[in-house]
XYZ file of C-alpha atoms in Angstrom:
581
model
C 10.974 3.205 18.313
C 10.619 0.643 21.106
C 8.360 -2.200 21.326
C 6.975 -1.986 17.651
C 8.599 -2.684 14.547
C 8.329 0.428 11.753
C 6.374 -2.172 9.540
C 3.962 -3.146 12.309
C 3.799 0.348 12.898
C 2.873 1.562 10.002
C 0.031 -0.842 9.321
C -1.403 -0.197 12.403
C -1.449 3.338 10.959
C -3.008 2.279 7.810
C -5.527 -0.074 9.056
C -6.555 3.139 11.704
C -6.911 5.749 8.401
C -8.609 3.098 6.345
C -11.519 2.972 9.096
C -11.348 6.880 9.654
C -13.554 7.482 6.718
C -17.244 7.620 7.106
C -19.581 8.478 3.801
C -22.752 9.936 3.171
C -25.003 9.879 0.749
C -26.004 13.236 -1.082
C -28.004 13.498 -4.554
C -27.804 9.479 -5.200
C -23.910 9.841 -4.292
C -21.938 8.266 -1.661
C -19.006 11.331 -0.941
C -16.303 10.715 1.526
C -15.635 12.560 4.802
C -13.618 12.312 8.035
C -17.449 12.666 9.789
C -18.508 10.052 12.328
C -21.880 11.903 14.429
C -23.049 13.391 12.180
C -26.965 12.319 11.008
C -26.787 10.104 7.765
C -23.321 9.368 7.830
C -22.213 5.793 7.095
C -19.191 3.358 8.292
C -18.774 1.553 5.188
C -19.037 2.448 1.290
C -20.816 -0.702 1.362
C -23.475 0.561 3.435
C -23.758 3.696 2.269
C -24.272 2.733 -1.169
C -27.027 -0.337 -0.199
C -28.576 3.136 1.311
C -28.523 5.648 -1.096
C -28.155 4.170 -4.771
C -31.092 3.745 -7.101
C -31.449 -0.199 -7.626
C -30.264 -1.045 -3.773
C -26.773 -1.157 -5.449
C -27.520 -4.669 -7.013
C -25.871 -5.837 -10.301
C -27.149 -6.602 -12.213
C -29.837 -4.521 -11.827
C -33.602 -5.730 -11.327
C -35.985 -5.044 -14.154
C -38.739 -5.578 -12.432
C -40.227 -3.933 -8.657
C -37.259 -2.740 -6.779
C -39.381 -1.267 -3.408
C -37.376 -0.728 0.376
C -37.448 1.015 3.474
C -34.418 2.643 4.847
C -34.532 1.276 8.278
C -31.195 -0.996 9.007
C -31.413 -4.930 10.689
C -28.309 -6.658 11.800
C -28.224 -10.124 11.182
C -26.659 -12.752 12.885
C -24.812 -15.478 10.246
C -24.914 -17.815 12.811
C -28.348 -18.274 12.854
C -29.667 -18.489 9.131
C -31.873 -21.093 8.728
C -33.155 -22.443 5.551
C -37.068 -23.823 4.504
C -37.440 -25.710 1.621
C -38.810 -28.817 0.603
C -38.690 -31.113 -3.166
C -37.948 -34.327 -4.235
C -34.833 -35.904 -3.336
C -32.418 -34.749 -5.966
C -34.144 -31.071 -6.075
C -33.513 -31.246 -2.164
C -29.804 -31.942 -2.666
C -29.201 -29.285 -5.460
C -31.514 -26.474 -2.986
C -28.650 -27.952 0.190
C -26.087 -27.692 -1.887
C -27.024 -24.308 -2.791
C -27.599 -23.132 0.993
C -24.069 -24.359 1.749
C -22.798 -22.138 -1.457
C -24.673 -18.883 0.028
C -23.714 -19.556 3.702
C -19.509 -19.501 1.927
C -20.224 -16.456 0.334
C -21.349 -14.996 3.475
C -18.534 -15.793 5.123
C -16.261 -13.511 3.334
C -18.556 -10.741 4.982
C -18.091 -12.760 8.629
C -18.638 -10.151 11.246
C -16.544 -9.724 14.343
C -18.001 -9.192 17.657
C -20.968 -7.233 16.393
C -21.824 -4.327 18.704
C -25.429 -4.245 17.536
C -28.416 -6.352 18.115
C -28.374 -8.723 16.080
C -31.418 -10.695 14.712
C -32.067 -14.392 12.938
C -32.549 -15.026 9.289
C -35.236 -17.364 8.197
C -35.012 -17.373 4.117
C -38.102 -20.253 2.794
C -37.537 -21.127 -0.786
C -40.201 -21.527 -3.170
C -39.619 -22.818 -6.344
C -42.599 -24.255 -9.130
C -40.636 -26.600 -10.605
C -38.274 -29.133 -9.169
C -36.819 -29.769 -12.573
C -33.023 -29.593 -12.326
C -32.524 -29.332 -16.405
C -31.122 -26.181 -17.220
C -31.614 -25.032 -21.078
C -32.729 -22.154 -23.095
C -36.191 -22.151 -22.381
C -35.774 -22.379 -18.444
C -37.118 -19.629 -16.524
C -35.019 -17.416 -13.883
C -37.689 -14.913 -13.005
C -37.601 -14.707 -9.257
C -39.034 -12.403 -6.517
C -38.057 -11.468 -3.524
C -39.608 -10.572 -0.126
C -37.144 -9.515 2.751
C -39.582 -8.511 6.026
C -38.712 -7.885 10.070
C -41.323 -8.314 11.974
C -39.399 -7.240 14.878
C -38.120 -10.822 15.939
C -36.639 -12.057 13.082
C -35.974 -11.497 9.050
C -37.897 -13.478 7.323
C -36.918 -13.635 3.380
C -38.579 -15.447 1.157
C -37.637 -15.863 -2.733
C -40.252 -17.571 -5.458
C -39.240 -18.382 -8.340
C -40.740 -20.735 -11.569
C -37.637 -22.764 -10.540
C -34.655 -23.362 -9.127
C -32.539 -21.308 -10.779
C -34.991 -18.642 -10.595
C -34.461 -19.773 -6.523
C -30.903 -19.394 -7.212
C -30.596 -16.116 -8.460
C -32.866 -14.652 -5.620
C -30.025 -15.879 -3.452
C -27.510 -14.122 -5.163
C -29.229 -10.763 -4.969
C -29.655 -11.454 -1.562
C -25.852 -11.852 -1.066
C -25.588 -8.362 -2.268
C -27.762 -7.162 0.021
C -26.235 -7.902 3.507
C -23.398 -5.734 3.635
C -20.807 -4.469 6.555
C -21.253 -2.100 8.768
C -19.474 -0.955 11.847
C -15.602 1.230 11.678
C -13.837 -2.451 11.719
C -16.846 -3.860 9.489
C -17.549 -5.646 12.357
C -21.337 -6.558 11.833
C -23.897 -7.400 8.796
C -26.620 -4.916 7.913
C -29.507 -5.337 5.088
C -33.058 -3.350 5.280
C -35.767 -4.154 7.677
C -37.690 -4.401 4.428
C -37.109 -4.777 -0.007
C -39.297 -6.307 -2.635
C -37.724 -7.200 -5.599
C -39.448 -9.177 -8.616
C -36.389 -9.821 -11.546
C -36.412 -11.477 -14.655
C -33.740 -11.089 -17.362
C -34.049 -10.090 -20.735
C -32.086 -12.445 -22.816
C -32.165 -16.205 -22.564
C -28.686 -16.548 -23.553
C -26.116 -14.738 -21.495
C -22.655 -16.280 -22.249
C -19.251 -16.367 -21.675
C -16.417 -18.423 -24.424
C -13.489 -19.678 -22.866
C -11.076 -20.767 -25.895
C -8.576 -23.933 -24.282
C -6.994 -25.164 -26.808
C -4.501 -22.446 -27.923
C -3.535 -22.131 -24.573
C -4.643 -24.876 -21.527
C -6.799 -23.701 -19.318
C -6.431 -25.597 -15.479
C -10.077 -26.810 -14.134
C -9.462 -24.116 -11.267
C -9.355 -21.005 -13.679
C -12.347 -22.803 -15.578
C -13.919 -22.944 -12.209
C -13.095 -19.395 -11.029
C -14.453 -17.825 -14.247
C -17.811 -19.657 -13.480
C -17.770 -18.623 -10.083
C -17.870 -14.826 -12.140
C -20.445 -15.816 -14.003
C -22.524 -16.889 -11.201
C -21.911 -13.254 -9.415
C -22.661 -11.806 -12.641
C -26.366 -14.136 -13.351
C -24.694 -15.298 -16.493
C -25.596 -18.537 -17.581
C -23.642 -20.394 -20.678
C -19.890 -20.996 -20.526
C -19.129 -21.657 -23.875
C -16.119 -23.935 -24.143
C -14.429 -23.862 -26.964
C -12.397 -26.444 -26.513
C -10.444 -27.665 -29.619
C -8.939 -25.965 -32.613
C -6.378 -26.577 -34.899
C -3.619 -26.340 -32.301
C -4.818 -28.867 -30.115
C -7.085 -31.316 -28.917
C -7.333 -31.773 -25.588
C -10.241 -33.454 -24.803
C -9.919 -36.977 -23.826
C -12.035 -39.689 -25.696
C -12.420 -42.940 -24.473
C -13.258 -44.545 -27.736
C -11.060 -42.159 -29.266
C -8.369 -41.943 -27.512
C -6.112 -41.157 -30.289
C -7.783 -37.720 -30.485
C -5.696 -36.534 -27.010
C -2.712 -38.536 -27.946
C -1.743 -36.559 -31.178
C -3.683 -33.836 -30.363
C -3.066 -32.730 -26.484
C -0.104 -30.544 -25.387
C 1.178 -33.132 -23.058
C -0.642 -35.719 -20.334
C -1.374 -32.981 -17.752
C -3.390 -30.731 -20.332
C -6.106 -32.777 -20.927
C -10.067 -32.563 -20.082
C -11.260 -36.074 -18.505
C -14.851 -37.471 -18.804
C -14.682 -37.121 -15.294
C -13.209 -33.288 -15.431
C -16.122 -32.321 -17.690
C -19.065 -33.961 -15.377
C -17.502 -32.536 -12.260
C -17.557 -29.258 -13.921
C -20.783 -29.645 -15.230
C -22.226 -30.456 -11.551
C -19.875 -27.259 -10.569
C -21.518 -25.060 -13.042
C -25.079 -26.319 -12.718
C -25.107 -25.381 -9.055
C -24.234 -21.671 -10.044
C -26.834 -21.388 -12.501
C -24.579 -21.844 -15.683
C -24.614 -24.550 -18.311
C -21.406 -25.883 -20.363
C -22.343 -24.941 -24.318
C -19.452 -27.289 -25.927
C -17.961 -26.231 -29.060
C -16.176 -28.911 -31.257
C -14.807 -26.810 -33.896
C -15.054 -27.967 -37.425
C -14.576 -28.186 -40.794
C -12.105 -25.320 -40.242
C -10.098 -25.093 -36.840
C -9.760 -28.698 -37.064
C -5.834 -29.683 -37.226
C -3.768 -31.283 -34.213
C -5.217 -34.192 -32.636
C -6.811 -35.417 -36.303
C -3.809 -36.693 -37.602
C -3.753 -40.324 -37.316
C -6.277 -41.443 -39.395
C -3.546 -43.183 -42.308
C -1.748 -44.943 -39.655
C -5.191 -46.438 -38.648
C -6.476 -47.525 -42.044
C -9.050 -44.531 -42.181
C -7.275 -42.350 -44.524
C -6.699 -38.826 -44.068
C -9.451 -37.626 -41.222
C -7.979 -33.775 -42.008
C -5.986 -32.415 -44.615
C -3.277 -29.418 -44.815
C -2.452 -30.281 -41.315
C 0.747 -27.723 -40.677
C 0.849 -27.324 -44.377
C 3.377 -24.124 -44.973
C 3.419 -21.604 -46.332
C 0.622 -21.197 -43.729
C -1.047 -17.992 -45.316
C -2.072 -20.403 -48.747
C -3.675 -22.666 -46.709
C -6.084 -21.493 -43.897
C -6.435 -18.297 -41.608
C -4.163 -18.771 -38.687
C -1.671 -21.477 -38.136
C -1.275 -23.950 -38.192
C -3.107 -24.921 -40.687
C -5.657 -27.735 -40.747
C -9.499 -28.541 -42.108
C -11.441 -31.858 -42.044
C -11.583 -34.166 -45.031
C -15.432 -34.450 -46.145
C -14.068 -36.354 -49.332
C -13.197 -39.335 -46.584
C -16.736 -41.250 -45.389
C -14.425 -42.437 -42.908
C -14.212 -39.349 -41.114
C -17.946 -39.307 -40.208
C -17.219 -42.695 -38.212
C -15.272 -41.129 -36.262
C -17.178 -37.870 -35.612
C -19.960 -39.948 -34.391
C -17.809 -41.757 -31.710
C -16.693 -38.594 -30.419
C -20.087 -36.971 -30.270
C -21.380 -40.494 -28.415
C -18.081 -39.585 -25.917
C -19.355 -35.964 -25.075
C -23.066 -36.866 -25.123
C -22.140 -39.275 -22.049
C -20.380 -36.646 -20.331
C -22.741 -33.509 -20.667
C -26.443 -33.294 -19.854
C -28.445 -32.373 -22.884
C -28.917 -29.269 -23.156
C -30.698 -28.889 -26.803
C -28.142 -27.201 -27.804
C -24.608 -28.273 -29.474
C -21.664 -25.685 -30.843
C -20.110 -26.996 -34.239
C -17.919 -23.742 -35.236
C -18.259 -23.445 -38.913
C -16.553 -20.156 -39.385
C -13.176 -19.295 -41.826
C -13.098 -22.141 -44.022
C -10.509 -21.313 -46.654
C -11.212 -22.935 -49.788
C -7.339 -22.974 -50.820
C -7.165 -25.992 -48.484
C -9.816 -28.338 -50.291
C -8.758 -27.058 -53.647
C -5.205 -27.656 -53.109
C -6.004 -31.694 -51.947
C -5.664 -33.920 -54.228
C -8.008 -36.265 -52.802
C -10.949 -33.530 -52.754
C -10.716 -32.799 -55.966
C -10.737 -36.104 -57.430
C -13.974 -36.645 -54.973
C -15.573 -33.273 -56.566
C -14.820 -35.174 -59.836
C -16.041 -33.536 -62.926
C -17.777 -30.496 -61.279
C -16.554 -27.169 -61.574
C -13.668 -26.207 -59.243
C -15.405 -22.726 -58.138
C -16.962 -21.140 -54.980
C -20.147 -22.365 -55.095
C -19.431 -25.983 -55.598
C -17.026 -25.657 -52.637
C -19.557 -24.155 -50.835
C -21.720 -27.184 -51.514
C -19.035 -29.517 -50.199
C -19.182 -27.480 -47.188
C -22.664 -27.915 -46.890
C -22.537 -31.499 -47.417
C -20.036 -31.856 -44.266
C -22.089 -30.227 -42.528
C -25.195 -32.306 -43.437
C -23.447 -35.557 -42.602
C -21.842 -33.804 -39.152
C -25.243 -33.006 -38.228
C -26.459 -36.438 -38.951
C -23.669 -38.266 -37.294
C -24.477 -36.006 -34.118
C -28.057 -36.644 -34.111
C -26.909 -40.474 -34.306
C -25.399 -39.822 -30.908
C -27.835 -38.362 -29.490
C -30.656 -40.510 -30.841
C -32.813 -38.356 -31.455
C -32.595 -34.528 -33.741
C -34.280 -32.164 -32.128
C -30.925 -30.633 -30.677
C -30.084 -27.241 -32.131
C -26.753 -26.679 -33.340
C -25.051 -23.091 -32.979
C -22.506 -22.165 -35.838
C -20.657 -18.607 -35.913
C -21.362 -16.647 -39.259
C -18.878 -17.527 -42.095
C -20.459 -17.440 -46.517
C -22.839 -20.429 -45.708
C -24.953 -17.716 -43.471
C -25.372 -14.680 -46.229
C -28.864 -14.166 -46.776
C -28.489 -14.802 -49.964
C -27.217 -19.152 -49.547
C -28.544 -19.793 -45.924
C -31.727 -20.844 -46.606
C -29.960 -23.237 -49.246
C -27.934 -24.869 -46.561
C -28.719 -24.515 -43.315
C -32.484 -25.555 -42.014
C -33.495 -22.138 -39.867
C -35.265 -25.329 -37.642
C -32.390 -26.806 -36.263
C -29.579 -24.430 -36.390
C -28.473 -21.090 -34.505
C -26.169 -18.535 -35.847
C -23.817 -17.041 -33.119
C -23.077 -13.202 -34.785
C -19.125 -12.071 -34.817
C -19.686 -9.246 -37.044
C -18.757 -5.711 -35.878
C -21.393 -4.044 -34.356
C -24.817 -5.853 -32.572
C -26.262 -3.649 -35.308
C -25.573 -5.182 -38.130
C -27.520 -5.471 -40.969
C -26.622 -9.414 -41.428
C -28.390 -9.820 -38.114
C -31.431 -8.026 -38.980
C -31.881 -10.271 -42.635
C -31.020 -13.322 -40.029
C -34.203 -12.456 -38.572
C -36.403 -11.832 -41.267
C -35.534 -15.276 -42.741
C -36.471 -16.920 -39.463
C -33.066 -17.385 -37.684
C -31.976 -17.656 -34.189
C -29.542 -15.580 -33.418
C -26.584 -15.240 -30.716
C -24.426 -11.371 -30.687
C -20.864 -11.864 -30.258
C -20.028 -7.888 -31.435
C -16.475 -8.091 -32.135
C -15.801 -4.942 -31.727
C -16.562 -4.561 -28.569
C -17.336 -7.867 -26.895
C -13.909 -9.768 -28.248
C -12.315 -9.270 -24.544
C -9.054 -10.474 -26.422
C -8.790 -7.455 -28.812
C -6.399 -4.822 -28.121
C -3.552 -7.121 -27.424
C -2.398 -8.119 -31.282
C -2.305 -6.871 -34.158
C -4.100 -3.389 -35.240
C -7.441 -4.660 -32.559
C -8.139 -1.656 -29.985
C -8.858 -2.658 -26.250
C -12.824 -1.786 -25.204
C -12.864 -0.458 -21.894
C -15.984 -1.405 -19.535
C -17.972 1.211 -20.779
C -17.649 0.186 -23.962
C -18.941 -3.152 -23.015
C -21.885 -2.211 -21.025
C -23.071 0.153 -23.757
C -23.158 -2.535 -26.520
C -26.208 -2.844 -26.977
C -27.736 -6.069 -28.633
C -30.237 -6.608 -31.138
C -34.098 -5.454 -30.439
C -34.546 -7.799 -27.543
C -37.936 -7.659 -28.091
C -37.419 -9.892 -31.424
C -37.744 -13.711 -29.876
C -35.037 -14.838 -32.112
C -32.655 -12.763 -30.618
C -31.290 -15.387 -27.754
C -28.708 -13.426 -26.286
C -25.216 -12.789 -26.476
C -22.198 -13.601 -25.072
C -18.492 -12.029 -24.504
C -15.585 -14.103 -26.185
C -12.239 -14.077 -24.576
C -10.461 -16.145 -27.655
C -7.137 -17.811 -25.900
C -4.179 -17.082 -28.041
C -2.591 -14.566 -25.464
C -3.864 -16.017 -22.471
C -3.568 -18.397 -19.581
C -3.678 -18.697 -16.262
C -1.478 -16.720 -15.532
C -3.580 -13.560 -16.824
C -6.471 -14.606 -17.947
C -8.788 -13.789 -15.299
C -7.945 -9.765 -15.675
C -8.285 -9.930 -18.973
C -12.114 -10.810 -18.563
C -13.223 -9.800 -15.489
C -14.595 -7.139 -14.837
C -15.601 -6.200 -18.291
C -17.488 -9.802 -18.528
C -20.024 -8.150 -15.408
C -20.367 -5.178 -17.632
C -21.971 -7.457 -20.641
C -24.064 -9.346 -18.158
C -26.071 -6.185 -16.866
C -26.641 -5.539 -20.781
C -27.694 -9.280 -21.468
C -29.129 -9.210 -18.169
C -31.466 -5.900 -18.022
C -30.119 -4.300 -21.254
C -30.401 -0.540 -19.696
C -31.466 2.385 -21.898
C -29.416 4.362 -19.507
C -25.480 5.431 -20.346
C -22.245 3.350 -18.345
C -22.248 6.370 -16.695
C -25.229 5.885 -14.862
C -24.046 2.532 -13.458
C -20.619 3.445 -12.318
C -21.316 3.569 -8.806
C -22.850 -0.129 -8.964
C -20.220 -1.356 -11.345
C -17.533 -0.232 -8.876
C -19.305 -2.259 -5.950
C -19.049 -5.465 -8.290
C -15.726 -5.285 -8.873
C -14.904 -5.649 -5.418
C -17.762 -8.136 -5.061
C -16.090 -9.810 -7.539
C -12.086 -9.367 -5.739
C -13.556 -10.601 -2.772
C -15.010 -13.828 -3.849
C -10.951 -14.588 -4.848
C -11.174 -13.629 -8.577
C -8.175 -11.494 -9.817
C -10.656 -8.574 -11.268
C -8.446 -5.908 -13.059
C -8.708 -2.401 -11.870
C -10.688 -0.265 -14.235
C -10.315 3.120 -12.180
C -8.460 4.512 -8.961
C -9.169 3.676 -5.433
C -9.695 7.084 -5.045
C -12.697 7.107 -7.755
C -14.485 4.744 -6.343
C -14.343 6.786 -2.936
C -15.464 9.754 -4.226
C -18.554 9.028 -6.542
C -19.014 11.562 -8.805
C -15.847 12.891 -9.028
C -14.665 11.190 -11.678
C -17.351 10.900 -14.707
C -14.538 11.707 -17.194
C -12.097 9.961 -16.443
C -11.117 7.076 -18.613
């Protein structure tokens, strides 16, 4: 062979066969063929699919009017020109989000497009130039795409800007390549769309403190999220293994409690990532895990004349003394302790926005701990040592956390999220926990669950976590089995009708993950929960292969390492594989 090398050879090859295929569309299908003149016959699965699928191929899919015509406009990228207007920090946010949907379109860049290609006028209309994103913040939006034989004009309403920035991200899906080489950018010469999701509260947990999470992957797993119209990050970010968020007036807390100088969370980390998250619709739900969970990085309250801030810290045998090592649970015997919880709230209310909404754990205290302290018992004095008068205790920690946060915050209208542990039974909650300020975040096996139902009747908010089948870490320890993205998508939470029922989220718990993995591990099963928290189908997984397909390679080609959930030669052949897996 003269003149090429075999390896330049046989790409060339490849790179010929890959844009040999055509596809057409046939009973809602997109099948592949080696056709190319034939009427109806598409360059690009891409195309086809924007074509032919029920929804326009968007994920998650619009509950709301979803109207088109099939007549294709080529647009040119160069020439997109934005129309807004706001105050002056709304006008930032709306040119900061242009610049993020002009990127995104840039991974489509066309090449010498062969077509005529037309201008892109897209006028933003938001309500509200509010830039507060919380639970009550609407992200309705519609969407008008029209040619009127010039140019495409698109314009997206919306109650606000999120609503605003949402439109933009369905219109990302829908300018698509076309062309054997993908050379140019198609989208329909006209859609409506009007879109508003079902749950309020559509989350992903990241857990950093068994293993450290870099701000990149924390970034990267946003930038998911935003693909996905998810919109809480919850960050767990300490446990009993470490602490790694930095306090400035406790700076102790990173000292004893973070894995080494490079793995820790700055003031200025979190508001950079706040500002990173905001701009992609998604707000940072902080979780400071407590009295349980609470271990490494609590330690050095004797050498600093407060006393023991946590007790059983490492204690072994492990298994007498908490749930998973190593061991460690706050002191609510020690007033001292509530000191210093209140100068670490007033830390992380100066870097985070409010919200309304704090996360305080709560879950798998093991009374063992307390009962084995010496110092908790002689504070319990002459009461009986038995459940219930540990369960009291509990309650009075988490009376005096509460107050020491609302100190910080100076004022207590905050809600504060705990997971379900004995202080939320039906039978005690309304004994401890005031249904006005606190909401309980669900890990219980199925998002049936009768605990979530009596939740409701007592007047409870309520957040689904199903563990079996949203706990993306399961399947990797122990006896846990691994829940496919079916599995996920057909979840389905609590009677969203119920307007206690905020949402849910997917919990990818950090024991058996870092960087180095943890992005497959979550994506793409995380998209799968965001069309249920999103639309919440009555329709099978089935139903949304096709579109789930397209979103994992949206979702590859915005950079994030999305695992594979069938073969290449699945998604080419729709239909074909309904079985399978």
């Amino acid at each position: 062979m003269t003149g090429l090398s075999a390896v330049t050879f046989f790409l060339l090859v490849t790179i010929n066969l890959c844009h040999s295929w055509t596809w057409k569309c046939e009973n809602g299908l997109c099948t592949r063929s080696m056709a190319k003149e034939q009427n109806d016959v598409y360059s690009t699965l891409e195309l086809c699919q924007l074509m032919c699928t029920n929804y326009l191929n968007v994920w998650p899919h619009p509950t709301g009017i979803v109207k088109s015509w099939k007549d294709l406009v080529y647009i040119d990228t160069r020439n997109i020109v934005f129309h807004f207007n706001g105050t002056i920090d709304s006008i930032d946010f709306l040119t900061e989000l242009t610049v993020y949907f002009k990127d995104e379109l840039k991974r489509e860049e066309p090449i010498d497009c062969d077509k005529e290609v037309f201008d892109m006028h897209i006028y933003l209309y938001p309500a509200s130039f509010d830039l507060s994103l919380d639970l009550e913040t609407d992200e309705s939006y519609k969407l008008n795409l029209d040619f009127n034989g010039d140019e495409l004009d698109v314009n997206i309403t919306a109650p606000t800007v999120f609503g605003l920035r949402h439109g933009l991200e369905t219109l990302l899906q829908l300018v698509v390549p076309d062309g054997y080489q993908e050379k140019c950018l198609a989208t329909l010469s006209n859609i409506q769309i009007s879109d508003t999701p079902k749950y309020k509260h559509r989350g992903l947990l990241l857990d950093t403190a068994r293993n450290f999470l870099s701000l990149d992957t924390i970034k990267i797993n946003i930038d998911g999220m935003a693909a996905s119209k998810m919109n809480v990050l919850h960050w767990h970010i300490t446990d009993s293994q470490s602490f790694p968020l930095m306090s400035q007036r406790l700076p102790n807390m990173t000292k004893y409690g973070a894995y080494g100088p490079k793995q820790i969370y700055k003031p200025e980390d979190i508001k950079m990532l706040v500002k990173y998250a905001l701009l992609r619709g998604v707000r940072i739900l902080l979780e400071i895990d407590g009295p349980s969970h609470a271990g490494v990085g609590w330690q050095w309250g004797s050498e600093a004349g407060l006393g023991d801030l946590a007790v059983c810290v490492n204690k072994q045998p492990w298994r007498s003394f908490c749930i998973q090592p190593p061991c460690g649970q706050l002191n609510p015997a020690n007033s001292n302790l509530y000191r210093v919880m209140n100068d670490l709230f007033t830390d992380i209310v100066e870097m985070l926005p409010n919200t309304g909404m704090f996360h305080m754990g709560g879950d798998e205290v093991f009374i063992p701990c307390w009962n084995s302290t010496q110092e908790i018992r002689d504070y319990l004095k002459d009461k009986p040592l038995t459940s219930e008068t540990f369960y009291d205790l509990w309650a009075e920690h988490q009376k005096k956390a509460l107050e020491s946060f609302d100190s910080a915050v100076g004022h207590q209208h905050s809600s504060v999220v705990l997971w379900t542990s004995q202080l939320t039974q039906p039978d005690v909650i309304k004994k401890y926990l005031p249904k006005e300020r606190y909401i309980i975040q669900t890990w219980v096996p199925t998002a049936q669950d009768a605990l979530i139902g009596d939740l409701l009747k007592l007047g409870y908010r309520v957040i689904v976590s199903t563990k079996d089948a949203w706990y993306l870490d399961h399947g990797f320890w122990g006896t846990t089995q691994y829940y496919n993205w079916k599995k996920v998508y057909e979840n389905k939470v609590y009677d969203y009708s119920h307007e206690a029922v905020l949402g849910g989220e997917v919990c990818m718990w950090g024991e058996l993950v870092d960087d180095s993995n943890i992005e497959s591990r979550i994506w793409p099963r995380a998209a799968a929960a965001a069309e249920r928290l999103w639309t919440n189908p009555r329709s099978s997984a089935q139903y949304a292969e096709t579109r789930f397909f397209a979103q994992v390679a949206r979702l590859v080609k915005r950079g994030i390492n999305a695992g594979p959930v069938t073969p290449l030669w699945c998604v080419h052949n729709q239909g074909e594989c309904k079985t399978y897996l």
